[in-house]
PDB file of C-alpha atoms in Angstrom:
ATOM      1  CA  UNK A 112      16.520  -4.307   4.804  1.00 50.00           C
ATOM      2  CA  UNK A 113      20.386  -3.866   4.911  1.00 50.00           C
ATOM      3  CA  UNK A 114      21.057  -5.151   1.448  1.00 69.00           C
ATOM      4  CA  UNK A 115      20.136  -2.340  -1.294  1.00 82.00           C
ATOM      5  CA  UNK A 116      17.465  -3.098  -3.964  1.00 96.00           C
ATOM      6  CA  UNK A 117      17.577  -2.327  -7.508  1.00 97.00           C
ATOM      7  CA  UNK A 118      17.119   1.428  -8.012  1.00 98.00           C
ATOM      8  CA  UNK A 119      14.908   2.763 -10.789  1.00 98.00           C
ATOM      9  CA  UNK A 120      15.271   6.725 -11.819  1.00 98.00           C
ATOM     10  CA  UNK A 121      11.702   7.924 -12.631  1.00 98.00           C
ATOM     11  CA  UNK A 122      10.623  11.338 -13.843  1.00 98.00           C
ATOM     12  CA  UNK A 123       8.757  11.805  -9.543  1.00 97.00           C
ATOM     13  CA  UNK A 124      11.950  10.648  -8.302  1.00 97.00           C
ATOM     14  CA  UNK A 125      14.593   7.548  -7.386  1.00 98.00           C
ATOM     15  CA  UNK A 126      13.044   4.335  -5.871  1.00 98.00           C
ATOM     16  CA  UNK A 127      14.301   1.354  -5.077  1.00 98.00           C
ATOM     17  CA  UNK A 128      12.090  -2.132  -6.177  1.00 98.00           C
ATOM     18  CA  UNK A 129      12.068  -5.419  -5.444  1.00 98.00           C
ATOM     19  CA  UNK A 130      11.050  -8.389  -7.877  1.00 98.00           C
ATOM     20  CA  UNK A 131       9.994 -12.068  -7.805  1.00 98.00           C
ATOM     21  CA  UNK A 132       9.187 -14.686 -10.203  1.00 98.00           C
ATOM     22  CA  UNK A 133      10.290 -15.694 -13.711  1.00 97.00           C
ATOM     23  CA  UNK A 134      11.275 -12.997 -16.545  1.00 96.00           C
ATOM     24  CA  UNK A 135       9.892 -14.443 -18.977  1.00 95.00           C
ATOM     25  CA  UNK A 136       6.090 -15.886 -18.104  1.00 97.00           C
ATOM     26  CA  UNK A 137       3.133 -16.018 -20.060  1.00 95.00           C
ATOM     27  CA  UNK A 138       0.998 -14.974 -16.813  1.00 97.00           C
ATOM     28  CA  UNK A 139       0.195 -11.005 -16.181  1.00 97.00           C
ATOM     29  CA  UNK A 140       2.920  -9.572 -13.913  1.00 98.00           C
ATOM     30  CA  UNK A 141       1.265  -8.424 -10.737  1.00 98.00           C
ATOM     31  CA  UNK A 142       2.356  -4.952  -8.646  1.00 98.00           C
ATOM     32  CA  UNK A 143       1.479  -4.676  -4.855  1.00 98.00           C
ATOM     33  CA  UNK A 144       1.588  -1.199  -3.370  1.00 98.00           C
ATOM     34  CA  UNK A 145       2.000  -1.184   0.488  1.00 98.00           C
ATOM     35  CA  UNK A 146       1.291   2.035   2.871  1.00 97.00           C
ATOM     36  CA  UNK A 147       2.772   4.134   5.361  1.00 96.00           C
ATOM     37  CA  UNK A 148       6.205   3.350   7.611  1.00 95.00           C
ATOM     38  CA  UNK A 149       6.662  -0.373   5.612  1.00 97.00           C
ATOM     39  CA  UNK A 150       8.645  -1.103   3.039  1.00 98.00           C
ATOM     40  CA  UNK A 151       8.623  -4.667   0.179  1.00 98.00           C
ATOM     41  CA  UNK A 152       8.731  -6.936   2.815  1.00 98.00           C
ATOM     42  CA  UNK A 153       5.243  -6.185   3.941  1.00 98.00           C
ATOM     43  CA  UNK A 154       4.183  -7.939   0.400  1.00 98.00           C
ATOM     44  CA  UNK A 155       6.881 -10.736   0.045  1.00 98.00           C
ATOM     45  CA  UNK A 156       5.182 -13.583   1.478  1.00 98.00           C
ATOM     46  CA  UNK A 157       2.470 -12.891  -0.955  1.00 98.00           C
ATOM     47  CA  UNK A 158       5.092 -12.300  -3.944  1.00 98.00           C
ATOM     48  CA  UNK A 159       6.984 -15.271  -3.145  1.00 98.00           C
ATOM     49  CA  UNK A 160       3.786 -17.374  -3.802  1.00 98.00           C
ATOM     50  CA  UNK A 161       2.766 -15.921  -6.620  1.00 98.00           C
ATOM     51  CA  UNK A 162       6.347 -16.400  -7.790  1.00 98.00           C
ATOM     52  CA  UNK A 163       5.808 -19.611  -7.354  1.00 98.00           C
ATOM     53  CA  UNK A 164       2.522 -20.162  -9.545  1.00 98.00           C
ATOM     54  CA  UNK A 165       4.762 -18.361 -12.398  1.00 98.00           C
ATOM     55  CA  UNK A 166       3.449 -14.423 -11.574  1.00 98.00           C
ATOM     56  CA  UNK A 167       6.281 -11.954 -12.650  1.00 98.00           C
ATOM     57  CA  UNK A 168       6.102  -9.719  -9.302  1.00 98.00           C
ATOM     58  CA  UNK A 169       7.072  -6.396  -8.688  1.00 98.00           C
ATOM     59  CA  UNK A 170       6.803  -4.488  -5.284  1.00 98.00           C
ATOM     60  CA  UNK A 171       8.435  -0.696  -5.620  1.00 98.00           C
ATOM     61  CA  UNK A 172       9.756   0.976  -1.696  1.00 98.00           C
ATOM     62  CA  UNK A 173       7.636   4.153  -2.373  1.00 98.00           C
ATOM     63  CA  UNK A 174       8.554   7.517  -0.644  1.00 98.00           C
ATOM     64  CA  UNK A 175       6.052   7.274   2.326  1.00 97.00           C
ATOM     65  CA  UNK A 176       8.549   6.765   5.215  1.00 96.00           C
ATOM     66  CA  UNK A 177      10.566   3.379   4.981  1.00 97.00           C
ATOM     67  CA  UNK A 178      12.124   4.546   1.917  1.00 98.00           C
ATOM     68  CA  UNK A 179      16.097   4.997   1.928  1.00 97.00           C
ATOM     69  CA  UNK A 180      16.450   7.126  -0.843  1.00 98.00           C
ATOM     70  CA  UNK A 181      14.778  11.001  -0.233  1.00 98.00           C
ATOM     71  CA  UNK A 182      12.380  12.231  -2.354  1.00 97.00           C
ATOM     72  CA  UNK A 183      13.604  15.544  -1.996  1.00 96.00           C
ATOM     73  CA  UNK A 184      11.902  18.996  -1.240  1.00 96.00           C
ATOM     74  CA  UNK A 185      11.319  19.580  -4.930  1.00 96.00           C
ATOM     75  CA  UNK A 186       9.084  16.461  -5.065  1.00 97.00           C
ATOM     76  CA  UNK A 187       5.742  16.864  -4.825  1.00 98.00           C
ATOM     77  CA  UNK A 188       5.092  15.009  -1.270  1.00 98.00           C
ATOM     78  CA  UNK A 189       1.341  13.965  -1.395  1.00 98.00           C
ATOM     79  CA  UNK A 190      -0.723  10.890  -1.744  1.00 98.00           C
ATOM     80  CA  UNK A 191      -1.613  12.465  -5.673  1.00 98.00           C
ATOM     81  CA  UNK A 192       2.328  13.367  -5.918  1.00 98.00           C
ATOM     82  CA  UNK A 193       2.889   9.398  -4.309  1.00 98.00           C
ATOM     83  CA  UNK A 194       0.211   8.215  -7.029  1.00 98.00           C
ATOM     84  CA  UNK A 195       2.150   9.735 -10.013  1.00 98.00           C
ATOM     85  CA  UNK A 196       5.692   7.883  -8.858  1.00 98.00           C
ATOM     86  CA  UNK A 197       2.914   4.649  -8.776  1.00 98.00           C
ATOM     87  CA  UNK A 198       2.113   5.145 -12.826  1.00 98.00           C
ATOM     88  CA  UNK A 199       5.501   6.090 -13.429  1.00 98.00           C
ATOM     89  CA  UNK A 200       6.516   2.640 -12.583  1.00 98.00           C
ATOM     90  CA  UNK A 201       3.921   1.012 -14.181  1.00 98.00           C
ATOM     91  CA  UNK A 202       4.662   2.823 -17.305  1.00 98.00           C
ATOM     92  CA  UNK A 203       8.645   2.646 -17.307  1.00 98.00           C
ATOM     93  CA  UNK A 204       8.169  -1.743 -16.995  1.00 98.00           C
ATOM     94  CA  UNK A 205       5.186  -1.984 -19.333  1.00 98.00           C
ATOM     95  CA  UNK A 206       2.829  -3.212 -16.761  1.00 98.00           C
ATOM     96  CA  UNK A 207      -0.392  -2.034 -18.096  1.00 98.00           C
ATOM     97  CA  UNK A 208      -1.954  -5.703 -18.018  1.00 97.00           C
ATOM     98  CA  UNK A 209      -0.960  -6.302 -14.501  1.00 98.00           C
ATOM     99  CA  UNK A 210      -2.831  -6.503 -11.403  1.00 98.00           C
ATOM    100  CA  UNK A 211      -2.174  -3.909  -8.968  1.00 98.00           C
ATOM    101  CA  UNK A 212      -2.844  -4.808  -4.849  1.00 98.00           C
ATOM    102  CA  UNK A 213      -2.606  -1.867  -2.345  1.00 98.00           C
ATOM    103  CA  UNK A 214      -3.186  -1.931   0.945  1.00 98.00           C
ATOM    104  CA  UNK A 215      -3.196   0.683   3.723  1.00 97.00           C
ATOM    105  CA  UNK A 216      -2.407   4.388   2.684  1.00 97.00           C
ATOM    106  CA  UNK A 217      -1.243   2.167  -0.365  1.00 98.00           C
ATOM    107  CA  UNK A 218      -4.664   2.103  -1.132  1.00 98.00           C
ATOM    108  CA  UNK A 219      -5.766   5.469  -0.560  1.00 98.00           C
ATOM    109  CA  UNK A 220      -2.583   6.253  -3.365  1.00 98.00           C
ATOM    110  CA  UNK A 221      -4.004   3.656  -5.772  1.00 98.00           C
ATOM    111  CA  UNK A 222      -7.520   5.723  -5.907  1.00 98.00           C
ATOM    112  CA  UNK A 223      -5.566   8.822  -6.344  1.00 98.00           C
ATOM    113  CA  UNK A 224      -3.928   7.054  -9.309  1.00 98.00           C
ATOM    114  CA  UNK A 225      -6.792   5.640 -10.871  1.00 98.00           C
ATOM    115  CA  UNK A 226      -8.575   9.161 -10.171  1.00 98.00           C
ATOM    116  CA  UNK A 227      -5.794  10.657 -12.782  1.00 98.00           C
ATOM    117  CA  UNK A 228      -5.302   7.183 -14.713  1.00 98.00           C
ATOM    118  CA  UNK A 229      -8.385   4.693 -14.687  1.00 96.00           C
ATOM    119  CA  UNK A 230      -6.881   2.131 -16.336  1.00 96.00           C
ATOM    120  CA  UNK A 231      -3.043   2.644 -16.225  1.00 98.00           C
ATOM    121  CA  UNK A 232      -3.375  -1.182 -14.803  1.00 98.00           C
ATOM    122  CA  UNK A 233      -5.456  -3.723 -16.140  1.00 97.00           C
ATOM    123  CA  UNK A 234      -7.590  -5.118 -12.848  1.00 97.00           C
ATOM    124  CA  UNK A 235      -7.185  -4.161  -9.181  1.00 98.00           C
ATOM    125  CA  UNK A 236      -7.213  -6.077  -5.694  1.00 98.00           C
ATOM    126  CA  UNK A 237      -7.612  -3.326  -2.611  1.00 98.00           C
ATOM    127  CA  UNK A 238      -6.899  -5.301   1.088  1.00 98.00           C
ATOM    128  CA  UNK A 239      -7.796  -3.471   3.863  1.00 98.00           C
ATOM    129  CA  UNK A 240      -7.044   0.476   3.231  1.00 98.00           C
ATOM    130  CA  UNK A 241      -7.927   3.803   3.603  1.00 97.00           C
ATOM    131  CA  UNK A 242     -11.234   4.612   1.626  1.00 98.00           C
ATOM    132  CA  UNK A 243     -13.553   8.074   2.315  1.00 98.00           C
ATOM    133  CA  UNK A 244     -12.491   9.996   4.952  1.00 96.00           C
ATOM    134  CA  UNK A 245     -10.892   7.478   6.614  1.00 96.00           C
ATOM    135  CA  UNK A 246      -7.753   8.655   6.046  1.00 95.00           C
ATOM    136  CA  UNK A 247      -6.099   7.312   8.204  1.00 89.00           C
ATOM    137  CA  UNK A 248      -7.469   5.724  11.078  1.00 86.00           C
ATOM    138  CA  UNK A 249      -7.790   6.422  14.515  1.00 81.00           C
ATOM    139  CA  UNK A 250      -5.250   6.094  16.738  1.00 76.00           C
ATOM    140  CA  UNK A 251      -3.211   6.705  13.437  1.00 78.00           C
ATOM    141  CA  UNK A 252      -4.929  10.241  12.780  1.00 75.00           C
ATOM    142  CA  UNK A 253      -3.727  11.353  15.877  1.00 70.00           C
ATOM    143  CA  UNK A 254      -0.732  10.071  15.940  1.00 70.00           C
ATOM    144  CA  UNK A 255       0.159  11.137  12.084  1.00 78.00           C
ATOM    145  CA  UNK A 256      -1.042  14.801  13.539  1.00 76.00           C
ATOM    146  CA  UNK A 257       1.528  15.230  16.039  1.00 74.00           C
ATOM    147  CA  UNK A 258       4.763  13.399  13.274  1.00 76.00           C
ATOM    148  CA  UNK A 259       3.694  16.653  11.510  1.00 80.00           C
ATOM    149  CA  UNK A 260       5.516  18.695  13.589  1.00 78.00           C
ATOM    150  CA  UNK A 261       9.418  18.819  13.070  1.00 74.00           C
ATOM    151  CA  UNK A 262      10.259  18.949  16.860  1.00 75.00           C
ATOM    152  CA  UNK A 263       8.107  15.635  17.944  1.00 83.00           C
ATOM    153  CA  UNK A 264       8.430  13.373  14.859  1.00 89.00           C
ATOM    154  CA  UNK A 265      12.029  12.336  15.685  1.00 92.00           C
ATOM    155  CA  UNK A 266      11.290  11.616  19.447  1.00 92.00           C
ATOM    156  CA  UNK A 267       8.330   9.783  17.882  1.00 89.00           C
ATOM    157  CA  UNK A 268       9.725   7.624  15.412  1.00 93.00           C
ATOM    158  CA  UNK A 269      13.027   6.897  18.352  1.00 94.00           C
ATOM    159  CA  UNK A 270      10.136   5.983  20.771  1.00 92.00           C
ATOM    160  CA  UNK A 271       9.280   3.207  18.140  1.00 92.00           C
ATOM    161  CA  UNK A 272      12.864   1.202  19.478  1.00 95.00           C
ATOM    162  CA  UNK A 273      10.990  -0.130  22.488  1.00 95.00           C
ATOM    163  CA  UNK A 274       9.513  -3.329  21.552  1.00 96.00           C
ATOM    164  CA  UNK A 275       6.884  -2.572  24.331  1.00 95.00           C
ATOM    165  CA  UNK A 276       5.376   0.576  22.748  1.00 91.00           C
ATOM    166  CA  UNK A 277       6.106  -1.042  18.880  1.00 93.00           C
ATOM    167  CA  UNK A 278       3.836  -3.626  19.109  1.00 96.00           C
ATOM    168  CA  UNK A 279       1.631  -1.296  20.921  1.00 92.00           C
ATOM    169  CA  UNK A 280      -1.783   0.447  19.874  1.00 86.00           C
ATOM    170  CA  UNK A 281       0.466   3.215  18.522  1.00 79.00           C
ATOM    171  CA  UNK A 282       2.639   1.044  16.918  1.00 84.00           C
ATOM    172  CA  UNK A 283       2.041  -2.371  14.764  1.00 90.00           C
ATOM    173  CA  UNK A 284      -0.275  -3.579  17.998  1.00 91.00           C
ATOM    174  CA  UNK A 285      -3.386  -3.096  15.816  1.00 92.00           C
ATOM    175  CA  UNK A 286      -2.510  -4.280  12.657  1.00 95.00           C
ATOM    176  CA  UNK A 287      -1.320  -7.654  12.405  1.00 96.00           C
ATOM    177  CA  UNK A 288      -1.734 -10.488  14.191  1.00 96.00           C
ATOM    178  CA  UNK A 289       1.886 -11.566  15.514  1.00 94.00           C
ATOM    179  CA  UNK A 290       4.443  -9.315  14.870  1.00 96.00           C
ATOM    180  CA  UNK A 291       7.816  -9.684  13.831  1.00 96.00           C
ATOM    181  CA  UNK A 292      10.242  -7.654  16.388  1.00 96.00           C
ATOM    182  CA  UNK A 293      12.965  -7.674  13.424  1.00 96.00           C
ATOM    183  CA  UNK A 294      10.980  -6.255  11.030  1.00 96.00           C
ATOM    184  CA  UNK A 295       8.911  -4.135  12.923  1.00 97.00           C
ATOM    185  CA  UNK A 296      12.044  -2.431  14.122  1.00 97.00           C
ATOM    186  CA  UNK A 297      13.713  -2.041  10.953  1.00 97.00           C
ATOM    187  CA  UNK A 298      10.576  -0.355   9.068  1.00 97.00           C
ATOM    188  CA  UNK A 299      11.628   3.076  11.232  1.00 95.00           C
ATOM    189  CA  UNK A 300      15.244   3.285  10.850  1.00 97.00           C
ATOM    190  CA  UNK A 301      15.307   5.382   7.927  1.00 97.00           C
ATOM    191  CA  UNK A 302      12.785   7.861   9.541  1.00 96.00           C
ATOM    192  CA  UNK A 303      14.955   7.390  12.428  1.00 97.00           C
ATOM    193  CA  UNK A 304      18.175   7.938  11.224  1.00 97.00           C
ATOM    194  CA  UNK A 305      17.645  10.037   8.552  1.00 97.00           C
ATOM    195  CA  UNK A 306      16.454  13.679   8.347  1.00 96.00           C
ATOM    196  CA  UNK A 307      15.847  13.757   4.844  1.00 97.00           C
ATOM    197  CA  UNK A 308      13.497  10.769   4.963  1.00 97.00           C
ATOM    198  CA  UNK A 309      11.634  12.680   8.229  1.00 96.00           C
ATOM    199  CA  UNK A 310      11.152  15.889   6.083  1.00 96.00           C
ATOM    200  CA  UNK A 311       9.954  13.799   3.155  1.00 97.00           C
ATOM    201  CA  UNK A 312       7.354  11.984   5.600  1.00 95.00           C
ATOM    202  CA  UNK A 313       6.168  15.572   7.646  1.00 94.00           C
ATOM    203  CA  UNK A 314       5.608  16.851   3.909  1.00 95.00           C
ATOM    204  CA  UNK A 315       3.784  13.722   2.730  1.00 95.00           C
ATOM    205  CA  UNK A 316       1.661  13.709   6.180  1.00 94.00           C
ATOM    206  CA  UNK A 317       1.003  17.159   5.964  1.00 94.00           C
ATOM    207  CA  UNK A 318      -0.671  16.546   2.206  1.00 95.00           C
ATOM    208  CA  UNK A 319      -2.983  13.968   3.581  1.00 95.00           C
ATOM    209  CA  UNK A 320      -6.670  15.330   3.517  1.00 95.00           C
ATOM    210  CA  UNK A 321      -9.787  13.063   4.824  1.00 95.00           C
ATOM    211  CA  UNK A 322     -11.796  15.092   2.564  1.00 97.00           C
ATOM    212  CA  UNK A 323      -9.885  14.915  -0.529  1.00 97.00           C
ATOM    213  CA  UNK A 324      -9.899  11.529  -0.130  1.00 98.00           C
ATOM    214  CA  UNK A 325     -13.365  11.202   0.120  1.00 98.00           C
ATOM    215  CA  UNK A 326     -13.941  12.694  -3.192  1.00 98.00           C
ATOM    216  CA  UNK A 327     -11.896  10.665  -4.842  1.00 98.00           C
ATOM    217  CA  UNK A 328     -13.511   7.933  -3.384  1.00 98.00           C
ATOM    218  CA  UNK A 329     -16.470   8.536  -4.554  1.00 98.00           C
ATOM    219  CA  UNK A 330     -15.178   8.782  -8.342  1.00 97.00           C
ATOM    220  CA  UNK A 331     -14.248   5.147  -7.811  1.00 97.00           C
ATOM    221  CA  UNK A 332     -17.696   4.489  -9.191  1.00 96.00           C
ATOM    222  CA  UNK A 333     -16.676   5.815 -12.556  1.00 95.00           C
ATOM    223  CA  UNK A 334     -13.923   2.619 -12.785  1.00 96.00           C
ATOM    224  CA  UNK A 335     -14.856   0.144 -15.190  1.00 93.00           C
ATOM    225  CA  UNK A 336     -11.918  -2.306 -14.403  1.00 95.00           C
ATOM    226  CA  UNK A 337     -12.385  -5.655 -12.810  1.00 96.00           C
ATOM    227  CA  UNK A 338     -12.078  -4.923  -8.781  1.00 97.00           C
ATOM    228  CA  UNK A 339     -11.807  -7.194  -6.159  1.00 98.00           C
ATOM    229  CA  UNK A 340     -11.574  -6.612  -2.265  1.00 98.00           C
ATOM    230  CA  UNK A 341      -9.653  -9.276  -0.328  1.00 98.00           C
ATOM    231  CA  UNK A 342      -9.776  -7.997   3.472  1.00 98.00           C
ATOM    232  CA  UNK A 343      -8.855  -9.146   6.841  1.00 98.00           C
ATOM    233  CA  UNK A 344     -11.591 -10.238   9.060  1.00 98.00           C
ATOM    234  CA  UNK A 345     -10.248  -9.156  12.138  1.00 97.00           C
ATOM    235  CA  UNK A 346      -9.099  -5.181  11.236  1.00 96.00           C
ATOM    236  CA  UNK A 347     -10.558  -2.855  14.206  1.00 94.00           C
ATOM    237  CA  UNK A 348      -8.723   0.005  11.849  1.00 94.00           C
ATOM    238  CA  UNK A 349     -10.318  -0.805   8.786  1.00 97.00           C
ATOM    239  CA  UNK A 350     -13.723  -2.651   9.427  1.00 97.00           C
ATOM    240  CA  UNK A 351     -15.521  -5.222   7.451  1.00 98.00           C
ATOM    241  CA  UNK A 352     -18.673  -2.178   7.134  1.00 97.00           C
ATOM    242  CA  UNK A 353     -15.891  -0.011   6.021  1.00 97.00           C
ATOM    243  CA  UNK A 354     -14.651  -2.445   3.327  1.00 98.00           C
ATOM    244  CA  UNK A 355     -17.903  -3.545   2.060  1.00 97.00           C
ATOM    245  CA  UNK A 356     -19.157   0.002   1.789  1.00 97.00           C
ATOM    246  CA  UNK A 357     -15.389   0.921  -0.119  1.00 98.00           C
ATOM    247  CA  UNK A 358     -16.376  -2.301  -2.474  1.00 97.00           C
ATOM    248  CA  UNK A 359     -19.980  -0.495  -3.666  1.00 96.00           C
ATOM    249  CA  UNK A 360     -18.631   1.856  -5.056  1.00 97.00           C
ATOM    250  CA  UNK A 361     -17.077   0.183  -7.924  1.00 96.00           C
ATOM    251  CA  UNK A 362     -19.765  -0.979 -10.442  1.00 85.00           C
ATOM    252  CA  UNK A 363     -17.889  -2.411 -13.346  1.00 67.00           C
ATOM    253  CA  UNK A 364     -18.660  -1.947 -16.639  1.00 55.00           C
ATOM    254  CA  UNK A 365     -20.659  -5.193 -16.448  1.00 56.00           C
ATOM    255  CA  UNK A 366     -22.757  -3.689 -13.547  1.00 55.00           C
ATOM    256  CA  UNK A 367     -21.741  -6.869 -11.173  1.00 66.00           C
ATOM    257  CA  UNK A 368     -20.177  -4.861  -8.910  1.00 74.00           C
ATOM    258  CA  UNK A 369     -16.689  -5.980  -6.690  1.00 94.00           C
ATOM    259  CA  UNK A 370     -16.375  -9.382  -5.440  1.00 95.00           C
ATOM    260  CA  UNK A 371     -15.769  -8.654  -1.629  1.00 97.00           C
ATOM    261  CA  UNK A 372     -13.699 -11.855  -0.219  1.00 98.00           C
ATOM    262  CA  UNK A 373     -13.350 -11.940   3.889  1.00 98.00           C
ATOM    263  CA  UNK A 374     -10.122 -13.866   4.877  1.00 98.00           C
ATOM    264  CA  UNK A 375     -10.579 -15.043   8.569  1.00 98.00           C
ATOM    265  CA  UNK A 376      -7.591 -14.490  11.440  1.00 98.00           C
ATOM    266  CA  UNK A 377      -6.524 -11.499   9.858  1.00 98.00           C
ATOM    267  CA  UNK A 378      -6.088  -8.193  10.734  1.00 97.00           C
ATOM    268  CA  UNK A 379      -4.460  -4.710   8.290  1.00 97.00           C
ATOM    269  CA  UNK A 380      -1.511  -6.758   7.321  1.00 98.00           C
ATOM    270  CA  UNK A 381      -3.628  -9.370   6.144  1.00 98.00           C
ATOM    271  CA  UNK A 382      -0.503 -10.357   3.670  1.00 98.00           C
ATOM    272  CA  UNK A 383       1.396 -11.176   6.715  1.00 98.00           C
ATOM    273  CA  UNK A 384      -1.181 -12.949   8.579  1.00 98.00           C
ATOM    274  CA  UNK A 385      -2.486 -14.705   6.076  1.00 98.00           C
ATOM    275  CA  UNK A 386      -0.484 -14.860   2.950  1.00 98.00           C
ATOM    276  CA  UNK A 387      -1.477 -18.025   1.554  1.00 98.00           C
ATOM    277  CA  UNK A 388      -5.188 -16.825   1.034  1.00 98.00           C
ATOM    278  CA  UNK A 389      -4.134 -13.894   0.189  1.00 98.00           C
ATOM    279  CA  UNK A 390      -1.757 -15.051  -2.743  1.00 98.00           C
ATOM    280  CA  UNK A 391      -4.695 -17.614  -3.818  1.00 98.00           C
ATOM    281  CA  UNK A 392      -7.259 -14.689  -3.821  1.00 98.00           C
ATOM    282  CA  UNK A 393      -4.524 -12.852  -5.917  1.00 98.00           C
ATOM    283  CA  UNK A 394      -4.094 -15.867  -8.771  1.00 98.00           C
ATOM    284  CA  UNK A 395      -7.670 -16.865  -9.024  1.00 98.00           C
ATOM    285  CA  UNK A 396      -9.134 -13.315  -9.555  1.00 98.00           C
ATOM    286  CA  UNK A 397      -6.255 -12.839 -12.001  1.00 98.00           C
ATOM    287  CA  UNK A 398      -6.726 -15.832 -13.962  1.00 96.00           C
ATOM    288  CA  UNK A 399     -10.479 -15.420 -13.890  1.00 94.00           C
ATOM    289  CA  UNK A 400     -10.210 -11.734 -15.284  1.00 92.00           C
ATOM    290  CA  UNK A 401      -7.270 -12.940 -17.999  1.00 89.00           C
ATOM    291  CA  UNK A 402      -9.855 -15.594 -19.158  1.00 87.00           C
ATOM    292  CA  UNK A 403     -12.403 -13.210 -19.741  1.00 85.00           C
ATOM    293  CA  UNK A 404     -10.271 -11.133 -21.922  1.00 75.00           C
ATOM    294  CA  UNK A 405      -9.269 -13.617 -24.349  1.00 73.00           C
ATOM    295  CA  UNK A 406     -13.525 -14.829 -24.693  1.00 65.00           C
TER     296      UNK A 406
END
């Protein structure tokens, strides 16, 4: 990530973006939202796909940890304050007929969103996330507890340097299938070598609450947008029972319910293990929905 990325000022804050794909399409622009401690890249396999089937795409570097410009103390540094800088960008591009995809604490930002916003986007794809009280995961819970603290998070984050304990349980080890050591590295250098970006992710990890999270959840039901779940087989983080029971909440307004799509070999990251079915997933459920719209 050593080049710089457009910046965009919004009301929440200064973020950087990356976009793929033509300007000027006739397809609906689609917006991916990744989670915690990873940046674009996370979603460019995926983007560059969709780029390819004509798909305007549009991935912003939100504040939650691999971000190199600091949100700043006067921010408000939780997943709702996250989910505002989320609509903000959505609203300064005009993407209200896009599809939004989250994954991760991505997700878990998207429900806060559509908890203030239900249909700020026009159809959503959630890959394996944080849903209920699941927020996050185990060993992740644990491990987020202790970056709290000002005194361990640096020694944490520098800890992430050794390949060996990167790829690890702790690290990545969990959560995708075969791990880049370039890019896994990379995601922690701004925590790492900046203490603005450390204070912005001990605020933002001290905002996080299971139970919050699980009401929001739960208001899911009142979403009447199309929904889809596209999620990794494989996740021991985020289970298929975890996913299905995430998908039944949404109801639709036609009462069918979310489509809940499994993608084999895949684990948290399923964009990086799997991109291809992940990018088809993407298209078809976005064409399918588009079609409907214009019955």
């Amino acid at each position: 990530m050593a080049n710089m990325l457009p910046t965009v000022e919004l009301p929440s804050g200064a973020i950087e973006y990356a976009t793929y794909g033509p300007t000027d399409t006739a397809l609906p622009p689609i917006v991916f939202m990744h989670g915690a401690v990873v940046d674009h890249r996370l979603w460019e396999p995926v983007a560059e796909l969709l780029a390819e089937r004509g798909h305007r795409c549009f991935v912003p570097l939100m504040p939650l940890g691999s971000h190199r410009i600091p949100w700043g103390p006067d921010a408000d540094r939780s997943p709702r304050g996250a989910s505002r800088v989320l609509r903000e960008f959505v609203g300064h591009f005009d993407l209200s007929s896009a599809t939004l995809v989250a994954n991760d604490t991505g997700g878990a930002v998207t429900q806060f969103a559509l908890d203030e916003d239900p249909r700020f986007v026009s159809r959503v794809v959630f890959t394996n996330c944080d849903a209920f009280d699941l927020f996050p995961p185990q060993p992740f819970r644990l491990y987020f507890a202790l970056m709290r603290h000002r005194l361990l998070l640096k020694p944490l984050v520098d800890s992430m340097r050794l390949k060996t304990l990167r790829h690890s349980p702790l690290g990545v080890g969990l959560l995708l299938n075969d791990p880049d050591p370039g890019l896994t590295a990379s995601v922690f250098v701004p925590l790492q070598d900046d203490v603005r970006i450390r204070d912005d992710f001990k605020a933002f990890l001290r905002e996080i609450s299971p139970a919050e999270l699980a009401t929001v959840t739960a208001r899911m039901s009142r979403v009447d947008l199309p929904v889809r779940f596209v999620w990794g087989r494989d996740d021991r983080c985020f289970t298929l029972e975890h996913g299905r029971r995430f998908a039944s909440v949404f109801t639709g307004a036609d009462g069918e319910g979310a489509r809940f799509v499994e993608i084999a070999d895949a684990r948290t990251f399923v964009s990086l293990d799997q991109p291809h079915a992940v990018a088809a997933e993407i298209a078809t459920f976005t064409a399918e929905e588009s079609a409907k719209k214009l019955r």
